[in-house]
Each structure stands twice: as C-alpha cells, then as structure tokens.
Tab-separated table of C-alpha atoms and ligand atoms in Angstrom:
chain	number	residue	atom	x	y	z
B	201	MET	CA	0.000	0.000	0.000
B	202	SER	CA	1.475	3.363	-0.982
B	203	ARG	CA	1.954	5.897	1.788
B	204	TYR	CA	-1.368	7.669	2.146
B	205	ASP	CA	-2.900	10.529	4.051
B	206	PHE	CA	-3.417	9.067	7.494
B	207	ARG	CA	-3.959	12.416	9.177
B	208	THR	CA	-7.355	12.924	7.578
B	209	PRO	CA	-10.101	11.108	9.482
B	210	ARG	CA	-11.399	7.968	7.747
B	211	LEU	CA	-14.949	6.691	7.939
B	212	PHE	CA	-16.517	3.420	6.829
B	213	VAL	CA	-19.856	4.179	5.139
B	214	ALA	CA	-22.469	1.970	3.480
B	215	PRO	CA	-23.618	3.845	0.331
B	216	ASP	CA	-22.005	3.577	-3.114
B	217	LEU	CA	-19.333	6.229	-3.645
B	218	ALA	CA	-19.272	8.526	-6.700
B	219	PRO	CA	-18.515	12.241	-7.299
B	220	GLY	CA	-21.236	14.475	-5.852
B	221	GLY	CA	-22.743	11.632	-3.829
B	222	ARG	CA	-24.399	12.717	-0.577
B	223	ILE	CA	-23.769	10.561	2.510
B	224	ALA	CA	-25.997	10.856	5.544
B	225	LEU	CA	-24.212	10.366	8.869
B	226	ASP	CA	-25.588	8.349	11.743
B	227	LYS	CA	-25.633	9.967	15.206
B	228	GLY	CA	-22.345	8.400	16.219
B	229	GLN	CA	-20.554	9.487	13.049
B	230	ALA	CA	-21.944	13.035	13.219
B	231	ASN	CA	-20.928	13.323	16.863
B	232	TYR	CA	-17.439	11.941	16.153
B	233	LEU	CA	-16.774	14.343	13.281
B	234	THR	CA	-18.324	17.518	14.709
B	235	ASN	CA	-17.893	17.183	18.473
B	236	VAL	CA	-14.922	14.863	18.951
B	237	LEU	CA	-12.841	15.994	15.975
B	238	ARG	CA	-14.519	19.424	15.934
B	239	LEU	CA	-14.662	19.458	12.134
B	240	ASP	CA	-16.780	22.106	10.453
B	241	ALA	CA	-18.408	22.714	7.082
B	242	GLY	CA	-15.837	22.381	4.288
B	243	ASP	CA	-13.482	20.157	6.259
B	244	GLY	CA	-12.451	16.965	4.464
B	245	VAL	CA	-12.684	13.322	5.527
B	246	LEU	CA	-11.851	10.093	3.714
B	247	VAL	CA	-14.638	7.553	3.200
B	248	PHE	CA	-14.618	3.916	2.056
B	249	ASN	CA	-17.313	1.250	1.742
B	250	GLY	CA	-15.274	-1.883	0.957
B	251	ARG	CA	-16.281	-1.803	-2.726
B	252	ASP	CA	-15.452	1.537	-4.418
B	253	GLY	CA	-12.016	2.408	-3.050
B	254	GLU	CA	-11.378	5.481	-0.908
B	255	TRP	CA	-12.833	8.919	-1.643
B	256	ARG	CA	-12.425	12.397	-0.227
B	257	ALA	CA	-15.672	13.892	1.069
B	258	GLU	CA	-16.529	17.264	2.521
B	259	LEU	CA	-18.507	17.913	5.657
B	260	THR	CA	-21.616	19.932	4.776
B	261	ARG	CA	-24.109	21.543	7.120
B	262	GLU	CA	-27.812	22.031	6.405
B	263	GLY	CA	-29.460	24.142	9.072
B	264	LYS	CA	-28.278	23.944	12.676
B	265	LYS	CA	-28.497	20.231	13.256
B	266	SER	CA	-28.051	18.378	10.012
B	267	VAL	CA	-24.598	17.449	8.772
B	268	PHE	CA	-23.760	15.158	5.894
B	269	LEU	CA	-20.871	14.444	3.548
B	270	VAL	CA	-20.571	15.276	-0.139
B	271	VAL	CA	-18.214	12.986	-2.043
B	272	THR	CA	-15.639	14.752	-4.218
B	273	GLU	CA	-12.822	12.687	-5.723
B	274	GLN	CA	-11.355	9.188	-5.390
B	275	THR	CA	-8.076	9.071	-3.483
B	276	ARG	CA	-7.316	5.341	-3.820
B	277	PRO	CA	-8.754	2.592	-6.030
B	278	GLN	CA	-10.335	-0.466	-4.389
B	279	HIS	CA	-7.947	-3.320	-3.769
B	280	GLY	CA	-8.429	-6.722	-2.208
B	281	ALA	CA	-7.338	-7.966	1.186
B	282	CYS	CA	-4.843	-10.723	1.960
B	283	ASP	CA	-6.459	-14.152	2.021
B	284	LEU	CA	-5.674	-14.609	5.699
B	285	HIS	CA	-8.178	-16.172	8.098
B	286	TYR	CA	-7.504	-15.718	11.799
B	287	LEU	CA	-8.962	-18.530	13.933
B	288	PHE	CA	-8.955	-17.935	17.671
B	289	ALA	CA	-10.456	-19.110	20.918
B	290	PRO	CA	-12.508	-16.197	22.295
B	291	LEU	CA	-11.028	-14.280	25.189
B	292	LYS	CA	-12.748	-12.041	27.710
B	293	HIS	CA	-13.755	-8.484	26.793
B	294	ALA	CA	-10.754	-6.150	26.763
B	295	ARG	CA	-8.342	-8.870	25.605
B	296	LEU	CA	-10.734	-9.872	22.834
B	297	ASP	CA	-11.206	-6.238	21.761
B	298	TYR	CA	-7.420	-5.896	21.604
B	299	MET	CA	-6.913	-9.165	19.714
B	300	VAL	CA	-9.613	-8.340	17.130
B	301	GLN	CA	-8.136	-4.902	16.446
B	302	LYS	CA	-4.566	-6.269	16.125
B	303	ALA	CA	-5.688	-9.051	13.779
B	304	VAL	CA	-7.333	-6.455	11.508
B	305	GLU	CA	-4.272	-4.166	11.581
B	306	LEU	CA	-2.114	-7.192	10.746
B	307	GLY	CA	-4.164	-8.003	7.682
B	308	ALA	CA	-6.677	-10.686	8.670
B	309	SER	CA	-9.455	-10.913	6.064
B	310	ARG	CA	-11.681	-13.094	8.242
B	311	LEU	CA	-12.057	-13.463	12.037
B	312	GLN	CA	-13.275	-16.966	12.950
B	313	PRO	CA	-13.833	-17.622	16.676
B	314	VAL	CA	-13.392	-21.324	17.518
B	315	ILE	CA	-14.695	-23.072	20.635
B	316	THR	CA	-12.092	-25.427	22.116
B	317	ARG	CA	-12.062	-27.610	25.252
B	318	HIS	CA	-10.345	-24.984	27.397
B	319	THR	CA	-12.040	-21.889	25.929
B	320	GLN	CA	-13.077	-19.768	28.885
B	321	ALA	CA	-15.248	-17.184	27.116
B	322	ALA	CA	-17.609	-19.172	24.899
B	323	ARG	CA	-20.041	-16.291	24.270
B	324	ILE	CA	-19.008	-13.603	21.807
B	325	ASN	CA	-20.698	-10.263	21.177
B	326	LEU	CA	-20.604	-10.203	17.364
B	327	ASP	CA	-21.736	-6.572	17.136
B	328	ARG	CA	-18.854	-5.561	19.419
B	329	MET	CA	-16.410	-7.644	17.374
B	330	GLN	CA	-17.640	-6.060	14.134
B	331	ALA	CA	-17.466	-2.545	15.620
B	332	ASN	CA	-13.855	-3.210	16.668
B	333	ALA	CA	-13.049	-4.509	13.192
B	334	ILE	CA	-14.530	-1.397	11.534
B	335	GLU	CA	-12.747	0.964	13.930
B	336	ALA	CA	-9.442	-0.828	13.257
B	337	ALA	CA	-10.042	-0.643	9.491
B	338	GLU	CA	-10.753	3.105	9.695
B	339	GLN	CA	-7.546	3.601	11.699
B	340	CYS	CA	-5.152	1.385	9.745
B	341	GLY	CA	-6.095	2.532	6.274
B	342	ILE	CA	-7.423	-0.680	4.711
B	343	LEU	CA	-10.218	-0.464	2.150
B	344	THR	CA	-12.046	-3.657	3.088
B	345	ILE	CA	-13.840	-4.691	6.245
B	346	THR	CA	-12.639	-7.902	7.880
B	347	GLU	CA	-15.386	-10.522	7.885
B	348	THR	CA	-16.499	-11.450	11.420
B	349	CYS	CA	-17.997	-14.932	11.795
B	350	GLU	CA	-20.153	-16.743	14.360
B	351	PRO	CA	-18.152	-19.041	16.659
B	352	LEU	CA	-17.711	-22.650	15.481
B	353	PRO	CA	-16.530	-25.766	17.314
B	354	LEU	CA	-12.819	-26.250	16.500
B	355	ALA	CA	-13.335	-29.451	14.490
B	356	ASN	CA	-16.018	-27.794	12.325
B	357	ALA	CA	-13.861	-24.748	11.669
B	358	ILE	CA	-10.921	-26.941	10.640
B	359	ALA	CA	-13.124	-29.161	8.451
B	360	GLY	CA	-14.479	-26.012	6.823
B	361	LEU	CA	-11.075	-24.754	5.664
B	362	SER	CA	-10.950	-24.686	1.870
B	363	ALA	CA	-8.625	-27.190	0.192
B	364	GLY	CA	-5.246	-25.563	-0.463
B	365	ARG	CA	-5.470	-23.257	2.539
B	366	PHE	CA	-2.464	-23.763	4.839
B	367	LEU	CA	-3.262	-24.099	8.545
B	368	ILE	CA	-0.638	-22.372	10.692
B	369	PHE	CA	-1.147	-24.000	14.082
B	370	CYS	CA	0.448	-21.997	16.907
B	371	ASP	CA	1.232	-24.815	19.305
B	372	GLU	CA	2.439	-23.958	22.789
B	373	ASP	CA	3.648	-27.564	23.085
B	374	ALA	CA	5.826	-27.449	19.954
B	375	GLU	CA	9.564	-27.818	20.439
B	376	THR	CA	11.234	-24.444	19.879
B	377	HIS	CA	12.322	-24.219	16.259
B	378	ASP	CA	12.849	-21.434	13.751
B	379	PRO	CA	9.394	-20.009	12.899
B	380	VAL	CA	10.770	-18.040	9.943
B	381	ALA	CA	12.166	-21.215	8.371
B	382	ALA	CA	8.885	-23.048	9.029
B	383	LEU	CA	6.855	-20.300	7.331
B	384	SER	CA	9.280	-19.555	4.507
B	385	ARG	CA	8.576	-22.969	3.054
B	386	LEU	CA	5.019	-21.782	2.215
B	387	PRO	CA	4.304	-20.322	-1.230
B	388	LYS	CA	4.108	-16.529	-1.003
B	389	GLY	CA	0.543	-15.221	-1.145
B	390	ALA	CA	-0.954	-18.670	-0.476
B	391	PRO	CA	-4.357	-18.744	1.279
B	392	LEU	CA	-3.632	-19.058	4.995
B	393	ALA	CA	-5.359	-19.712	8.296
B	394	VAL	CA	-3.596	-18.853	11.561
B	395	LEU	CA	-4.884	-20.575	14.713
B	396	VAL	CA	-4.251	-19.438	18.288
B	397	GLY	CA	-5.670	-21.364	21.237
B	398	PRO	CA	-7.339	-20.377	24.511
B	399	GLU	CA	-5.983	-19.311	27.873
B	400	GLY	CA	-5.874	-22.986	28.829
B	401	GLY	CA	-4.002	-24.099	25.710
B	402	PHE	CA	-5.052	-26.932	23.384
B	403	ALA	CA	-6.294	-30.329	24.625
B	404	GLU	CA	-4.323	-33.388	23.462
B	405	ASP	CA	-7.100	-34.688	21.180
B	406	GLU	CA	-7.366	-31.227	19.595
B	407	ARG	CA	-3.612	-31.230	18.991
B	408	THR	CA	-3.871	-34.655	17.347
B	409	LEU	CA	-6.695	-33.459	15.093
B	410	LEU	CA	-4.748	-30.336	14.108
B	411	LEU	CA	-1.498	-32.178	13.404
B	412	THR	CA	-3.268	-34.564	11.029
B	413	HIS	CA	-4.526	-31.684	8.842
B	414	PRO	CA	-3.008	-32.200	5.358
B	415	SER	CA	-1.647	-28.635	5.096
B	416	VAL	CA	-0.719	-27.929	8.713
B	417	VAL	CA	2.362	-25.929	9.708
B	418	ARG	CA	3.119	-26.427	13.429
B	419	LEU	CA	4.497	-23.095	14.607
B	420	ALA	CA	6.555	-22.570	17.757
B	421	LEU	CA	6.621	-18.951	18.982
B	422	GLY	CA	9.800	-19.188	21.040
B	423	PRO	CA	10.598	-20.889	24.356
B	424	ARG	CA	8.095	-18.975	26.545
B	425	ILE	CA	4.336	-19.375	26.880
B	426	LEU	CA	2.763	-16.263	25.372
B	427	ARG	CA	-0.647	-14.955	26.361
B	428	ALA	CA	-3.119	-15.693	23.562
B	429	ASP	CA	-3.372	-12.045	22.559
B	430	THR	CA	0.431	-11.775	22.487
B	431	ALA	CA	0.620	-14.959	20.392
B	432	ALA	CA	-1.851	-13.453	17.929
B	433	VAL	CA	0.366	-10.440	17.258
B	434	ALA	CA	3.585	-12.483	17.177
B	435	ALA	CA	2.180	-15.117	14.804
B	436	LEU	CA	0.474	-12.684	12.412
B	437	ALA	CA	3.581	-10.496	12.280
B	438	LEU	CA	5.777	-13.511	11.450
B	439	VAL	CA	3.326	-14.662	8.750
B	440	GLN	CA	3.088	-11.238	7.116
B	441	ALA	CA	6.846	-10.731	7.262
B	442	THR	CA	7.698	-14.118	5.702
B	443	VAL	CA	4.907	-15.015	3.252
B	444	GLY	CA	2.461	-12.133	3.564
B	445	ASP	CA	2.250	-8.541	2.390
B	446	TRP	CA	5.025	-6.991	4.437
B	447	SER	CA	7.589	-7.611	1.730
C	688	LIG	N1	-2.373	-19.027	29.748
C	688	LIG	C1	-1.966	-18.010	28.758
C	688	LIG	C2	-1.466	-18.640	27.473
C	688	LIG	C3	-2.077	-19.917	27.079
C	688	LIG	S1	-1.437	-20.439	25.562
C	688	LIG	C4	-3.145	-17.059	28.496
C	688	LIG	O1	-3.824	-16.745	29.466
C	688	LIG	O2	-3.367	-16.628	27.386
C	688	LIG	C5	-2.544	-19.584	24.469
C	688	LIG	C6	-2.270	-19.905	23.004
C	688	LIG	O3	-1.236	-19.049	22.529
C	688	LIG	C7	-1.795	-21.308	22.734
C	688	LIG	O4	-2.855	-22.220	22.599
C	688	LIG	C8	-1.032	-21.124	21.434
C	688	LIG	O5	-1.924	-21.085	20.320
C	688	LIG	C9	-0.398	-19.752	21.621
C	688	LIG	N2	0.952	-19.814	22.173
C	688	LIG	C10	1.353	-19.345	23.375
C	688	LIG	N3	2.682	-19.550	23.554
C	688	LIG	C11	3.139	-20.175	22.424
C	688	LIG	C12	4.411	-20.652	21.989
C	688	LIG	N4	5.512	-20.522	22.741
C	688	LIG	N5	4.493	-21.265	20.776
C	688	LIG	C13	3.392	-21.413	19.992
C	688	LIG	N6	2.146	-20.965	20.348
C	688	LIG	C14	2.035	-20.356	21.553
C-alpha cells in the first residue's frame, strides 16, 4: 500500500461512492466528526465502503443540526485484502477487543472464533467484534472490512477450511524451532489460516486433530508461553513478514 494521508479522518460508510454523492451520517458518526474531531463545514474526511475504493468527502451543514458528507474525488482505487483467516479461541472483553483490532491491523481478512475444550469465554458479542473490526479498518487505512464470523466448534472450523489453505497452528507444546524457516517454506501469497488457542491451551485430542490436517504448519513462537493475545500479534507479524504482504 502506498503511503497515504493518514492524518485525515477515515470513515466506513455503506452507500455507493461517486462524485457528488451525498452521505448521511448516523448519530455516532456526526458526533465523532463535529464534536470529537470538531470538524466544520468544508473540512475533508476520507470515506470507504469496501467496494469503491477510498474517496475524499466534505462535511456539509444544512441548518443547525443536520450534517452530511458530499463525495468529491477518489483518493485510492479499491484493492483486495490478503487471504488470511484468523482462527482464535474467544477471550474475555478487553483482551478480545485488543486481539480483534490487532488481527485487523495485521491483515486478517476473516475473524473466525473457535470453541475449544479450554475456551473460557464461549459467548461472543458479534456486534462488538464487528465494531472493533470497523474501527481498526478506519484507523489502519485498509479499504475492506474484515469478515467477522459466528463461533464454530474447532473441528467444524478446521473441516471447513478450503482445500489448499495452509493451517498455521500456533502450538504452545511445539519444540522451539525457527518459525521463519517453518513459514518460509510456504508459497508466497498462499491462502492461509492462523490458529491461536485459549488461555488454557489446546487439549491433546485437539492437537492430534490439528497435526493430522493435510496442510498444517506447526508453529513454535519461542521458548516462553505467550498470552493468547500476544501470540496473535507475534504469529500474524511472522506470517506477514515471511509469506504475507510486508515484503
Ligand atoms: N495461559 C496463557 C497462554 C495460554 S497459551 C493465556 O492466558 O493466554 C494460548 C495460546 O497461545 C496457545 O494455545 C497457542 O496457540 C499460543 N501460544 C502461546 N505460547 C506459544 C508458543 N511458545 N508457541 C506457539 N504458540 C504459543
């Protein structure tokens, strides 16, 4: 991605984007732009909808209360996301919020919660997860919105992986070995799934299931046990740096 204007506020919007288009703002968006950022009529923002690329738009007032945006010109064409699914055992609130945002910033195209034996937070607030994904997308400059999925039992999620997708299994029990070498053997740009387990780690039968997957890469993340949210950042950074879009 070329360097782009990350000082101008970015907003994810639903409507199609074309020159002269008028975009109504919901209460939260209007409050964010006018009260939090204290923007006024004529000030510019960047908008994207996941389909039409990124466009500049101007804040416009109509009467005292009503503000909306008028689309002017396209600043970046639409481009796709990495084909990188992030599978994870749900964590509790703040740690889950953090992990979702970091996965989006690190290029995950899909967030797939998986329920494992030692998962401690089986319920997930999907609206909250989606709001975190949108906020992360607005902040990190991507033009797509990461897909957020309903939780699945681990075995179902693994069975549902498309043929040809490599499963990068972050295994806290794996002997320490070079993660860069393990990942560098993968074809660059291949469809990937990265899996990080729960606070309680993986159960033995889950480990057996995962290690029999035809395209599994067992990844050790050093000699220490990382917290699941730390493992997420470490694993996704290694993947992007070796076979992803960081090079
Ligand atoms: N009890 C801690 C960590 C449990 S391990 C917590 O509260 O989060 C959580 C997950 O992180 C593991 O299932 C594994 O997917 C990953 N992980 C942690 N340390 C790892 C390591 N050294 N190598 C590979 N994966 C690791």
